[in-house]
Coordinates of N, CA and C in Angstrom, one line a residue:
M1 N -22.1 106.4 -13.9 CA -23.2 106.5 -11.9 C -23.4 108.0 -12.0
R2 N -24.8 108.5 -11.4 CA -24.3 110.3 -11.1 C -24.0 110.3 -10.0
S3 N -23.7 111.3 -10.0 CA -22.8 112.4 -8.1 C -23.6 111.4 -7.0
V4 N -23.3 111.8 -6.6 CA -23.9 111.0 -4.6 C -23.6 112.4 -4.2
F5 N -24.1 112.9 -3.1 CA -24.8 113.5 -2.2 C -24.0 114.6 -1.4
V6 N -23.3 114.9 -0.7 CA -22.6 114.8 1.5 C -21.9 115.4 1.3
A7 N -22.1 116.2 2.4 CA -21.4 116.9 3.2 C -19.4 116.7 3.1
T8 N -19.0 117.5 3.0 CA -17.6 117.4 2.8 C -16.6 118.0 3.8
C9 N -15.6 117.8 4.4 CA -14.7 119.2 4.9 C -13.4 118.8 5.4
F10 N -12.5 119.5 5.7 CA -10.9 118.9 5.0 C -10.5 119.4 6.4
C11 N -9.1 118.4 7.2 CA -9.3 119.1 8.2 C -7.7 118.2 8.4
L12 N -6.0 119.7 9.0 CA -4.9 118.8 8.7 C -4.6 118.9 10.6
F13 N -4.7 118.0 11.0 CA -4.0 118.0 12.3 C -3.0 118.7 13.0
G14 N -2.3 119.4 13.6 CA -1.2 120.3 13.8 C -0.1 119.0 14.4
G15 N 0.7 119.2 13.5 CA 2.1 118.1 13.5 C 2.1 116.9 13.5
S16 N 1.2 116.5 12.5 CA 0.9 115.6 11.7 C 1.0 115.3 10.0
N17 N 0.9 114.4 9.5 CA 0.7 114.5 8.5 C -0.5 113.9 7.8
T18 N -1.3 113.7 8.9 CA -2.7 113.0 8.3 C -3.1 114.3 7.8
H19 N -4.0 113.7 6.5 CA -5.3 114.6 5.8 C -6.3 113.8 6.0
A20 N -7.5 114.4 7.3 CA -8.4 113.3 6.9 C -9.5 114.5 7.0
A21 N -11.1 114.1 6.1 CA -11.7 114.8 5.5 C -13.3 114.0 6.1
I22 N -14.5 114.6 5.9 CA -15.6 113.8 6.2 C -16.4 113.6 5.5
V23 N -17.6 112.4 4.7 CA -18.7 112.7 4.5 C -19.7 112.9 5.2
T24 N -20.8 113.2 5.5 CA -22.0 113.0 6.0 C -23.1 111.6 4.9
I25 N -23.5 110.9 5.4 CA -23.9 110.0 4.5 C -25.6 109.9 4.9
Q26 N -26.7 110.3 4.1 CA -28.0 110.0 4.3 C -28.5 109.4 3.3
G27 N -29.8 108.8 2.9 CA -30.3 107.8 2.6 C -31.8 107.8 2.1
I28 N -32.3 107.0 0.9 CA -34.0 107.4 0.8 C -33.9 105.8 0.6
A29 N -34.4 105.1 1.8 CA -34.8 103.5 2.1 C -35.8 102.9 1.1
D30 N -35.8 102.1 0.8 CA -36.7 101.7 0.0 C -37.7 100.9 0.0
P31 N -39.1 100.3 -0.2 CA -40.5 100.3 -0.1 C -40.3 98.9 1.1
D32 N -39.1 97.9 0.6 CA -39.4 96.8 1.6 C -38.7 96.8 2.6
T33 N -38.2 97.4 3.2 CA -37.2 98.3 4.2 C -38.5 97.6 5.6
A34 N -37.7 97.0 6.4 CA -38.4 96.3 7.6 C -38.1 96.2 8.8
Y35 N -38.3 96.1 9.6 CA -38.3 95.6 10.8 C -39.3 94.3 11.5
Y36 N -38.7 93.3 11.8 CA -39.4 92.1 12.2 C -39.0 91.7 13.8
E37 N -40.4 91.1 14.8 CA -40.1 90.4 15.9 C -40.5 89.1 15.0
R38 N -39.9 88.1 14.2 CA -40.5 87.3 14.7 C -40.8 85.8 15.7
G39 N -40.8 86.3 17.0 CA -41.0 85.3 17.9 C -42.5 85.9 18.7
S40 N -43.0 87.1 18.0 CA -44.1 87.5 18.6 C -45.2 88.0 17.1
D41 N -44.5 87.8 16.0 CA -45.3 87.1 14.7 C -46.0 89.1 14.2
A42 N -44.8 90.1 14.5 CA -45.3 91.4 14.3 C -43.9 91.6 13.0
F43 N -44.1 92.7 12.5 CA -43.8 93.3 11.7 C -44.3 94.9 11.2
F44 N -43.0 95.6 10.7 CA -43.4 96.9 10.0 C -42.9 97.1 9.2
R45 N -43.6 97.7 7.5 CA -42.4 97.6 6.5 C -42.7 99.4 6.2
M46 N -41.8 100.1 4.9 CA -42.0 101.1 4.5 C -43.2 101.2 3.3
D47 N -44.1 100.0 3.3 CA -45.1 100.7 2.1 C -46.2 99.7 3.0
L48 N -46.2 99.2 3.5 CA -47.5 99.4 5.0 C -48.2 100.1 5.3
V49 N -48.8 101.4 5.3 CA -48.9 102.6 5.7 C -50.3 102.7 6.3
D50 N -50.8 103.2 7.6 CA -52.3 102.8 7.6 C -53.3 104.0 6.6
P51 N -54.8 103.5 6.5 CA -55.0 104.3 5.5 C -55.7 106.2 6.4
P52 N -56.1 106.9 5.2 CA -56.0 108.5 6.3 C -56.5 108.4 7.2
P53 N -56.5 109.1 8.3 CA -55.7 110.3 8.3 C -54.3 109.8 8.9
R54 N -53.9 108.8 8.8 CA -52.5 108.1 9.6 C -51.7 107.3 8.3
E55 N -51.9 108.1 6.9 CA -51.3 107.6 5.8 C -49.3 107.5 6.0
T56 N -49.2 108.5 6.6 CA -48.0 108.6 6.8 C -47.4 107.7 7.9
Q57 N -47.5 106.6 8.6 CA -48.0 106.0 9.6 C -47.4 104.4 9.9
Q58 N -46.4 103.8 9.7 CA -46.3 102.5 9.6 C -46.3 101.5 10.5
R59 N -47.6 101.5 10.4 CA -47.7 100.5 12.1 C -47.4 98.7 12.2
F60 N -47.5 97.9 13.3 CA -47.6 96.7 13.2 C -48.4 96.3 12.8
H61 N -47.9 95.2 11.8 CA -48.8 93.9 10.8 C -48.2 92.4 11.8
S62 N -49.3 91.9 11.0 CA -49.1 90.3 11.3 C -48.5 90.0 10.5
I63 N -46.8 89.1 11.0 CA -46.2 88.7 9.4 C -46.7 87.0 8.6
A64 N -48.1 86.7 9.7 CA -48.9 85.5 9.1 C -49.7 85.8 8.0
D65 N -50.4 87.1 8.2 CA -51.1 87.5 7.5 C -51.4 89.4 8.0
P66 N -50.4 90.5 6.4 CA -50.0 91.8 7.0 C -50.9 92.3 6.5
S67 N -52.4 91.8 6.7 CA -53.7 92.8 6.5 C -54.3 92.7 7.9
V68 N -53.5 92.3 9.2 CA -54.6 92.6 10.1 C -53.3 93.7 10.7
T69 N -53.5 94.6 11.5 CA -52.6 95.6 12.2 C -52.9 95.7 13.9
F70 N -51.8 96.1 14.9 CA -52.7 96.1 16.2 C -51.4 97.2 16.7
G71 N -51.8 97.0 17.9 CA -50.4 98.0 18.5 C -51.9 99.3 18.4
S72 N -50.6 100.4 19.3 CA -51.2 101.5 19.5 C -51.4 102.1 18.2
L73 N -52.4 103.2 18.1 CA -52.6 103.7 16.7 C -51.7 105.3 16.3
A74 N -50.7 105.3 18.1 CA -50.0 106.9 18.0 C -48.9 105.8 17.4
F75 N -48.2 104.8 16.5 CA -47.0 104.3 16.7 C -47.2 104.5 15.2
D76 N -45.5 105.1 15.1 CA -44.8 104.9 13.6 C -43.8 104.5 13.7
G77 N -43.4 103.3 12.7 CA -42.4 102.7 12.5 C -41.4 103.2 12.2
F78 N -41.8 104.4 10.9 CA -40.6 104.9 10.2 C -40.8 106.6 10.9
P79 N -40.2 107.2 11.2 CA -41.1 108.5 12.0 C -40.7 109.8 10.8
N80 N -39.3 109.3 10.1 CA -38.9 110.4 9.1 C -39.3 109.5 7.9
D81 N -40.2 108.7 7.7 CA -40.5 107.3 6.6 C -39.0 107.1 5.8
E82 N -39.1 107.5 4.5 CA -38.1 107.4 3.8 C -36.5 107.1 3.8
R83 N -36.9 109.0 4.7 CA -35.5 109.6 4.7 C -34.7 109.4 5.8
F84 N -33.8 108.5 5.8 CA -32.7 107.6 6.7 C -31.2 108.9 6.9
R85 N -30.8 109.2 7.8 CA -29.2 109.3 8.2 C -28.7 108.5 9.0
F86 N -27.5 108.7 8.5 CA -26.9 107.4 8.6 C -25.6 107.7 10.0
G87 N -24.8 109.2 9.6 CA -23.8 109.3 10.3 C -23.0 109.9 9.6
T88 N -21.5 109.0 9.4 CA -20.1 109.6 9.1 C -19.3 108.9 8.9
L89 N -18.9 109.0 7.4 CA -17.6 108.4 6.5 C -16.5 109.4 7.0
T90 N -15.3 108.7 7.9 CA -13.8 109.8 7.3 C -12.9 109.0 6.8
Y91 N -12.5 110.1 5.9 CA -12.0 109.0 4.8 C -10.2 110.4 4.6
D92 N -8.9 109.3 4.2 CA -8.2 110.1 4.0 C -7.9 110.2 3.1
D93 N -7.6 112.5 2.3 CA -7.8 112.7 1.1 C -6.3 113.2 0.6
S94 N -5.3 112.4 1.1 CA -4.2 113.4 0.4 C -4.0 112.2 -0.7
S95 N -4.9 111.6 -1.1 CA -5.0 110.7 -2.5 C -6.0 111.2 -3.5
V96 N -6.6 112.3 -3.4 CA -7.8 112.9 -3.5 C -7.3 113.7 -4.8
I97 N -7.0 114.1 -5.9 CA -5.4 115.0 -6.3 C -6.8 115.9 -7.2
G98 N -6.9 117.2 -7.1 CA -8.0 118.2 -7.8 C -9.2 118.0 -7.6
G99 N -9.3 117.0 -6.9 CA -10.7 117.1 -7.1 C -11.0 115.3 -6.9
N100 N -10.6 115.2 -7.8 CA -10.6 113.2 -8.5 C -9.4 112.3 -7.5
G101 N -10.2 111.1 -7.5 CA -9.3 110.0 -6.5 C -10.3 109.2 -6.0
M102 N -9.3 107.8 -5.8 CA -10.2 107.0 -4.4 C -9.3 107.3 -3.2
A103 N -10.3 107.8 -2.4 CA -9.9 107.8 -0.8 C -9.7 106.7 0.2
Q104 N -9.3 106.3 0.6 CA -9.3 105.3 2.3 C -10.5 105.8 2.9
I105 N -10.8 104.7 3.3 CA -12.1 105.4 4.5 C -11.7 104.8 5.8
T106 N -11.1 105.5 6.8 CA -10.6 105.6 7.9 C -11.1 105.2 9.3
D107 N -12.4 105.8 9.2 CA -13.3 106.1 10.4 C -14.8 105.8 9.8
V108 N -15.1 105.1 11.0 CA -16.9 104.8 10.7 C -17.6 105.7 12.0
N109 N -18.5 106.5 11.9 CA -19.5 106.7 13.1 C -21.1 106.3 12.2
L110 N -21.3 104.7 13.0 CA -22.7 104.9 12.1 C -23.4 104.9 13.2
G111 N -25.1 105.6 12.7 CA -26.4 104.7 13.6 C -27.2 104.2 12.7
I112 N -27.7 102.4 12.6 CA -28.8 102.6 12.0 C -29.9 103.1 12.4
T113 N -30.7 102.7 12.7 CA -32.2 103.2 14.1 C -32.5 104.9 14.2
A114 N -30.9 105.5 14.4 CA -31.0 107.1 14.4 C -29.5 107.5 14.2
D115 N -29.8 108.7 14.1 CA -28.7 109.4 13.2 C -27.8 109.6 14.5
P116 N -26.6 109.5 14.8 CA -25.5 109.4 15.4 C -25.1 111.0 16.0
L117 N -25.4 112.0 15.0 CA -24.9 113.3 14.8 C -26.5 114.2 15.3
N118 N -27.3 113.1 15.5 CA -28.7 114.2 15.9 C -29.5 113.0 16.3
P119 N -29.8 112.3 17.4 CA -29.9 110.6 18.2 C -31.8 111.4 18.0
S120 N -32.1 112.4 18.4 CA -34.0 112.7 18.0 C -34.0 112.0 16.2
Y121 N -32.9 112.5 15.6 CA -33.9 111.9 14.5 C -33.6 110.3 14.1
I122 N -34.9 109.7 14.2 CA -35.1 108.2 14.7 C -34.9 108.4 13.1
N123 N -34.9 106.3 12.3 CA -34.7 105.6 11.4 C -35.5 104.9 11.6
F124 N -35.5 104.0 12.5 CA -36.5 103.0 12.8 C -37.7 103.6 14.6
G125 N -38.7 103.2 14.6 CA -39.2 103.7 15.5 C -39.5 102.7 16.4
R126 N -39.1 101.4 16.7 CA -38.7 100.8 17.6 C -37.5 100.4 18.3
W127 N -37.6 100.9 19.2 CA -36.6 100.5 20.4 C -35.3 101.6 20.6
T128 N -36.2 102.8 20.8 CA -35.4 104.1 20.0 C -33.7 104.0 20.8
D129 N -33.4 103.5 22.0 CA -32.2 103.4 22.3 C -31.5 102.3 22.2
V130 N -31.1 101.9 21.0 CA -30.6 100.7 20.3 C -28.7 101.6 20.5
V131 N -28.2 101.0 20.2 CA -26.9 100.7 20.5 C -26.2 100.3 19.2
T132 N -25.5 101.4 18.0 CA -25.1 100.7 17.2 C -23.4 100.4 17.3
T133 N -23.2 99.3 17.0 CA -21.3 99.0 17.3 C -21.0 98.6 16.2
I134 N -19.7 99.4 15.4 CA -19.0 98.4 14.7 C -17.9 98.0 15.0
D135 N -17.7 96.7 14.6 CA -16.5 96.1 14.9 C -15.3 96.3 13.8
A136 N -15.7 95.7 12.8 CA -14.7 95.7 11.5 C -15.2 96.9 10.3
F137 N -14.6 97.6 9.8 CA -15.1 97.8 8.4 C -13.9 98.1 7.2
S138 N -14.1 98.0 6.1 CA -13.1 98.5 5.3 C -13.5 99.4 4.1
G139 N -13.5 100.4 3.2 CA -14.0 100.5 1.8 C -13.1 102.1 1.6
T140 N -13.3 102.3 0.3 CA -13.5 103.6 0.3 C -14.2 104.7 -1.1
I141 N -14.0 105.6 -1.1 CA -14.9 106.6 -1.7 C -14.2 107.7 -2.5
S142 N -14.6 107.5 -3.8 CA -14.6 108.0 -5.2 C -14.9 109.2 -5.5
F143 N -14.0 109.9 -5.9 CA -14.3 111.0 -6.2 C -14.1 111.8 -7.6
I144 N -14.9 112.5 -8.1 CA -15.3 112.9 -9.8 C -15.1 114.4 -9.5
G145 N -14.5 115.1 -10.2 CA -14.7 116.5 -10.2 C -14.9 117.3 -8.5
G146 N -14.3 116.8 -7.8 CA -14.7 117.7 -6.4 C -15.9 116.9 -5.7
A147 N -16.8 115.9 -6.5 CA -18.0 115.3 -5.5 C -18.0 114.1 -5.6
V148 N -18.3 113.3 -4.8 CA -18.2 112.1 -4.4 C -19.0 111.1 -5.4
S149 N -17.8 110.4 -5.9 CA -19.3 109.5 -7.6 C -19.5 108.5 -6.8
S150 N -19.3 107.3 -5.8 CA -19.5 106.1 -5.7 C -18.3 106.0 -4.0
I151 N -19.3 105.1 -2.9 CA -18.5 105.2 -1.9 C -18.9 103.8 -1.9
D152 N -17.3 102.6 -1.6 CA -17.9 101.2 -1.0 C -17.0 100.9 0.0
L153 N -18.1 100.7 0.6 CA -17.8 99.9 1.8 C -18.8 98.8 2.6
T154 N -18.0 97.7 3.8 CA -18.2 97.3 3.9 C -18.1 96.6 5.9
T155 N -19.4 96.7 6.0 CA -18.9 96.8 7.8 C -19.5 95.8 8.6
T156 N -19.1 95.0 9.8 CA -19.8 93.7 10.5 C -20.2 94.6 11.2
G157 N -21.3 94.3 12.9 CA -21.6 95.0 13.9 C -23.0 94.6 14.9
S158 N -22.5 95.4 15.5 CA -23.9 94.8 15.8 C -24.9 96.2 16.3
L159 N -26.3 95.6 16.9 CA -27.2 96.5 17.7 C -27.5 96.1 18.8
F160 N -27.2 96.5 20.0 CA -28.3 96.3 21.1 C -29.0 97.0 21.5
I161 N -29.9 96.3 22.0 CA -31.1 97.2 22.9 C -31.2 97.1 24.2
P162 N -30.6 98.0 25.2 CA -30.8 98.2 26.6 C -32.6 97.6 27.1
T163 N -32.7 98.2 26.6 CA -34.1 97.7 27.3 C -34.7 96.1 27.4
T164 N -34.4 96.0 26.3 CA -34.2 94.3 26.8 C -33.5 93.3 26.5
G165 N -31.8 93.6 26.8 CA -31.1 92.9 26.6 C -31.1 92.0 25.0
V166 N -31.6 92.4 24.4 CA -31.5 91.8 22.6 C -30.7 92.5 21.7
E167 N -29.4 91.5 21.6 CA -28.5 92.1 20.1 C -28.5 91.2 19.4
A168 N -28.9 92.2 18.2 CA -28.7 91.3 17.1 C -27.2 91.7 15.9
T169 N -27.0 91.2 15.4 CA -25.3 91.3 15.0 C -25.8 91.0 12.9
G170 N -24.5 91.5 12.7 CA -24.8 91.7 11.3 C -23.9 93.0 10.3
G171 N -24.6 93.5 9.6 CA -23.3 94.4 8.8 C -24.3 95.4 7.6
F172 N -24.0 96.7 7.7 CA -24.0 97.6 6.9 C -23.2 97.6 6.1
N173 N -23.5 98.2 4.7 CA -22.7 98.1 3.4 C -23.4 99.4 2.9
I174 N -22.3 99.7 1.7 CA -23.0 101.2 0.4 C -21.9 99.9 -0.8
S175 N -22.5 100.1 -1.8 CA -21.5 99.7 -2.8 C -22.2 101.1 -4.0
G176 N -21.3 101.8 -4.3 CA -21.7 102.7 -5.8 C -22.6 103.9 -4.7
D177 N -24.0 103.7 -5.2 CA -25.0 105.3 -4.2 C -26.1 103.9 -3.5
R178 N -25.8 102.7 -3.2 CA -26.5 101.9 -3.0 C -26.5 101.2 -1.3
F179 N -27.0 101.4 -0.8 CA -26.8 100.7 1.1 C -27.6 99.8 1.2
D180 N -27.3 98.8 1.8 CA -28.3 97.4 2.5 C -27.9 97.3 3.7
G181 N -27.7 96.8 4.2 CA -28.1 96.5 6.3 C -28.9 95.5 6.5
N182 N -28.5 94.3 7.3 CA -29.1 93.3 8.0 C -28.3 93.0 9.4
F183 N -29.8 92.8 10.3 CA -28.7 92.6 11.7 C -30.0 91.5 12.4
V184 N -29.8 90.9 12.5 CA -30.6 89.3 13.3 C -29.8 88.8 14.6
S185 N -30.8 89.1 15.6 CA -30.9 88.2 17.0 C -31.3 87.0 17.0
T186 N -30.9 86.6 17.8 CA -31.0 84.7 18.1 C -31.4 84.6 19.5
V187 N -31.4 85.6 20.5 CA -32.2 84.9 21.6 C -32.6 86.4 21.9
G188 N -34.0 86.4 22.7 CA -34.6 87.5 23.5 C -35.6 87.9 23.2
F189 N -36.3 89.0 23.7 CA -37.4 89.7 23.2 C -37.9 89.6 22.1
G190 N -39.1 89.0 21.5 CA -39.7 89.2 19.9 C -38.4 88.2 19.2
S191 N -37.8 88.0 19.6 CA -36.4 87.2 18.5 C -37.0 85.6 17.9
P192 N -36.9 85.5 16.7 CA -35.5 86.7 16.3 C -36.0 87.7 15.8
V193 N -35.6 88.9 16.3 CA -35.4 90.1 15.7 C -34.3 90.2 15.1
E194 N -34.8 90.9 13.6 CA -34.2 91.7 12.3 C -34.7 93.2 12.3
Y195 N -33.6 93.7 11.8 CA -33.7 95.2 11.0 C -33.1 95.0 9.9
D196 N -34.1 95.0 8.4 CA -33.8 94.2 7.3 C -33.7 96.2 6.8
L197 N -32.9 96.5 5.2 CA -32.9 97.9 5.0 C -32.0 98.2 3.8
Q198 N -32.9 98.5 2.8 CA -31.3 98.5 1.8 C -32.5 100.3 1.2
G199 N -31.5 101.2 0.1 CA -31.8 101.9 -0.7 C -31.3 102.3 -1.0
T200 N -31.2 103.6 -1.7 CA -29.9 104.4 -2.3 C -29.7 105.6 -1.5
I201 N -28.2 106.0 -1.4 CA -27.5 107.5 -1.2 C -28.0 108.1 -1.7
T202 N -28.0 109.5 -1.2 CA -28.6 110.7 -1.4 C -27.7 112.3 -1.2
A203 N -28.9 112.9 -1.7 CA -27.8 113.9 -1.6 C -27.9 115.3 -0.1
I204 N -27.6 115.7 0.7 CA -27.8 116.3 1.8 C -28.6 117.8 0.8
P205 N -29.8 117.8 1.1 CA -30.2 118.7 0.3 C -30.5 120.3 0.2
E206 N -29.5 121.3 1.9 CA -29.6 122.2 1.6 C -28.1 122.4 1.5
P207 N -27.4 123.5 1.3 CA -25.8 123.8 0.6 C -25.6 124.1 2.6
S208 N -26.5 124.8 2.7 CA -26.0 125.0 4.8 C -25.7 124.6 5.1
S209 N -27.0 123.3 5.5 CA -26.8 122.3 6.2 C -25.3 121.6 5.7
I210 N -24.9 121.4 5.0 CA -24.0 120.9 4.0 C -22.5 121.5 4.7
A211 N -22.6 122.5 5.3 CA -21.2 123.3 5.0 C -21.6 123.4 6.7
L212 N -22.4 123.7 7.6 CA -22.9 123.7 9.0 C -22.3 121.8 10.0
L213 N -22.6 120.4 9.1 CA -21.8 119.6 9.0 C -21.1 119.4 9.4
G214 N -20.7 120.0 8.0 CA -18.4 119.7 7.7 C -17.6 120.3 8.5
V215 N -18.1 121.7 8.9 CA -17.3 122.4 10.3 C -17.6 121.4 11.9
L216 N -18.5 120.8 12.0 CA -19.1 120.5 13.5 C -18.1 119.3 13.5
G217 N -18.0 118.2 12.2 CA -17.6 117.3 12.1 C -16.0 117.8 12.2
C218 N -15.6 118.4 11.8 CA -14.3 119.0 11.6 C -13.7 119.4 13.2
V219 N -14.7 120.3 13.8 CA -14.3 120.6 15.0 C -14.2 119.4 16.0
S220 N -15.7 118.0 15.5 CA -15.0 117.4 16.5 C -14.0 116.6 16.4
M221 N -13.7 116.1 15.1 CA -12.5 115.6 15.3 C -11.0 116.2 15.7
M222 N -11.2 117.5 15.8 CA -10.1 118.2 16.5 C -9.9 118.3 17.4
R223 N -11.2 118.0 18.6 CA -10.9 118.1 19.8 C -10.8 116.5 20.6
S224 N -11.4 115.4 19.5 CA -11.0 114.6 20.0 C -8.9 113.9 19.4
Q225 N -8.4 114.7 19.1 CA -7.7 115.0 18.6 C -6.6 115.6 20.1
R226 N -7.3 116.6 20.4 CA -6.7 116.8 21.8 C -6.9 116.3 22.7
K227 N -7.7 115.5 23.0 CA -8.0 114.6 24.3 C -7.2 113.4 23.7
Q228 N -6.9 112.9 23.1 CA -5.7 112.0 22.7 C -4.1 112.7 23.2

C-alpha cells in the first residue's frame, strides 16, 4: 500500500510517561459523495456540476429526477470540491520504534462538514454550523520508514444542526487509505437528512504547512494539559 499523507509531531508532556503525537487527516472525496434531504426531494452530489460558467458548483437536484436543479444559482454544495479536511488523530507513539510500528489512537478531533482546525474550510456547503460529536472510537495507525502507511479507525457519533434541530447519527471510518462516513437523521427538517461520503486519504501538499500544523497541534495539546 502506498504511503499516506500527513502532518506529524511529537510531544512529551512534563511529569508524564505518555508519548503523544498527532496526524492531520485530509482526503479526496469520491464522485458519489452526496448530501440528501429526502423529505424535500433534494440532494447534491460531487459529480453533478452546473454547466459553464458554474462548472465548479454542485447545486441542489431533485432525487426523483436528477436532471432538475433548483435553489440559488450561487449555492455550492462542495465549496472546496473533492478536497476534504477532517481534523486530527492523536496517537501513542511509544510503540513506533525507528519510524516503524503500530500506534494506538488515543483521541479524535473530527469534523465532517468543516475542518475543526479551520472552521472556514467547508467540506459540505449545507448548514455550515453543524456540530460533529464523536461518542466512541477505536483504531490504530501504522508506520513504515517514518511515514504513515495505513490507518484503521472506527467511530460512532452524530452531526447536530442547531438552526434546524436536526441530529444525524452514524459513523466515520478509515481503512488503510480509504475513508467512508454515513450519518442519517430520523426527524426534523428535510428528514431523513443524510451525509454520505467516501474517498481516499491523501498527503498534505505543502511541507511548510505540515510543520506548522504539527507544531500548532502540539501547542494545543500542551495548553490542554496545563489547564487540566
